[in-house]
Each structure stands twice: as C-alpha cells, then as structure tokens.
Amino acid sequence: METDITQLTGAYAAPWLPWIMIPMVFYILPFPVMALIFLWIEREAETESIEEEP
C-alpha cells in the first residue's frame, strides 16, 4: 500500500502537537517570560534611579 502526497490530508498532520504544546506553554514558557519581565522591570528601575540623581 503506497501513499502519494495527494492522498495526505490534514487529519494526519501532527495530531500529537496539542499534547506537546500543553507542557511547553504551561511548564516551560513561563520561566523565560518571567525572566524577561523581571529584567525589564529592573532595567526601568535602574534608569529611573540614574535620572533622579543630581
């Protein structure tokens, strides 16, 4: 039984992808996002403290 590219449909296009994305989005992604937010807040605080000094 051979299949050519014309018989492939979207039904077989990575059905496991949502199960991979759930841990990626909820367990792995928050760490770099929180790190970037932390660095952004710290950079803003640093620039504000430099501007306030006479």
XYZ file of C-alpha atoms in Angstrom:
54
model
C 0.000 0.000 0.000
C 1.624 3.189 -1.149
C 0.537 6.727 -0.472
C 1.380 9.724 -2.517
C 1.266 13.362 -1.462
C -2.188 13.888 -2.991
C -3.785 11.444 -0.531
C -2.433 13.098 2.598
C -4.967 15.250 4.407
C -4.900 17.491 7.453
C -6.336 14.686 9.592
C -2.856 13.212 9.966
C -0.983 16.475 10.378
C 0.658 16.088 13.796
C -2.273 15.007 15.973
C 0.134 14.863 18.938
C 1.026 18.566 18.651
C -1.519 19.843 21.214
C -0.227 17.341 23.784
C 3.304 18.644 23.249
C 2.231 22.286 23.415
C 0.392 21.970 26.754
C 3.539 21.330 28.847
C 5.528 23.744 26.703
C 3.096 26.614 27.299
C 2.282 25.948 30.961
C 5.526 24.481 32.360
C 8.438 25.704 30.221
C 7.367 29.024 28.677
C 6.547 30.890 31.939
C 10.184 30.778 33.110
C 11.717 32.781 30.233
C 8.698 35.096 30.167
C 9.008 35.880 33.881
C 12.770 36.318 33.477
C 12.286 38.826 30.662
C 9.654 40.718 32.658
C 11.970 40.774 35.686
C 14.876 42.093 33.635
C 12.647 44.745 32.042
C 11.410 45.934 35.451
C 14.932 46.036 36.844
C 16.193 47.982 33.826
C 13.392 50.521 34.221
C 14.149 50.903 37.931
C 17.851 51.388 37.177
C 17.224 54.108 34.584
C 14.794 55.910 36.895
C 17.296 55.897 39.762
C 20.011 57.300 37.460
C 17.696 60.112 36.270
C 16.767 61.112 39.837
C 20.357 61.605 40.999
C 21.530 65.238 40.666
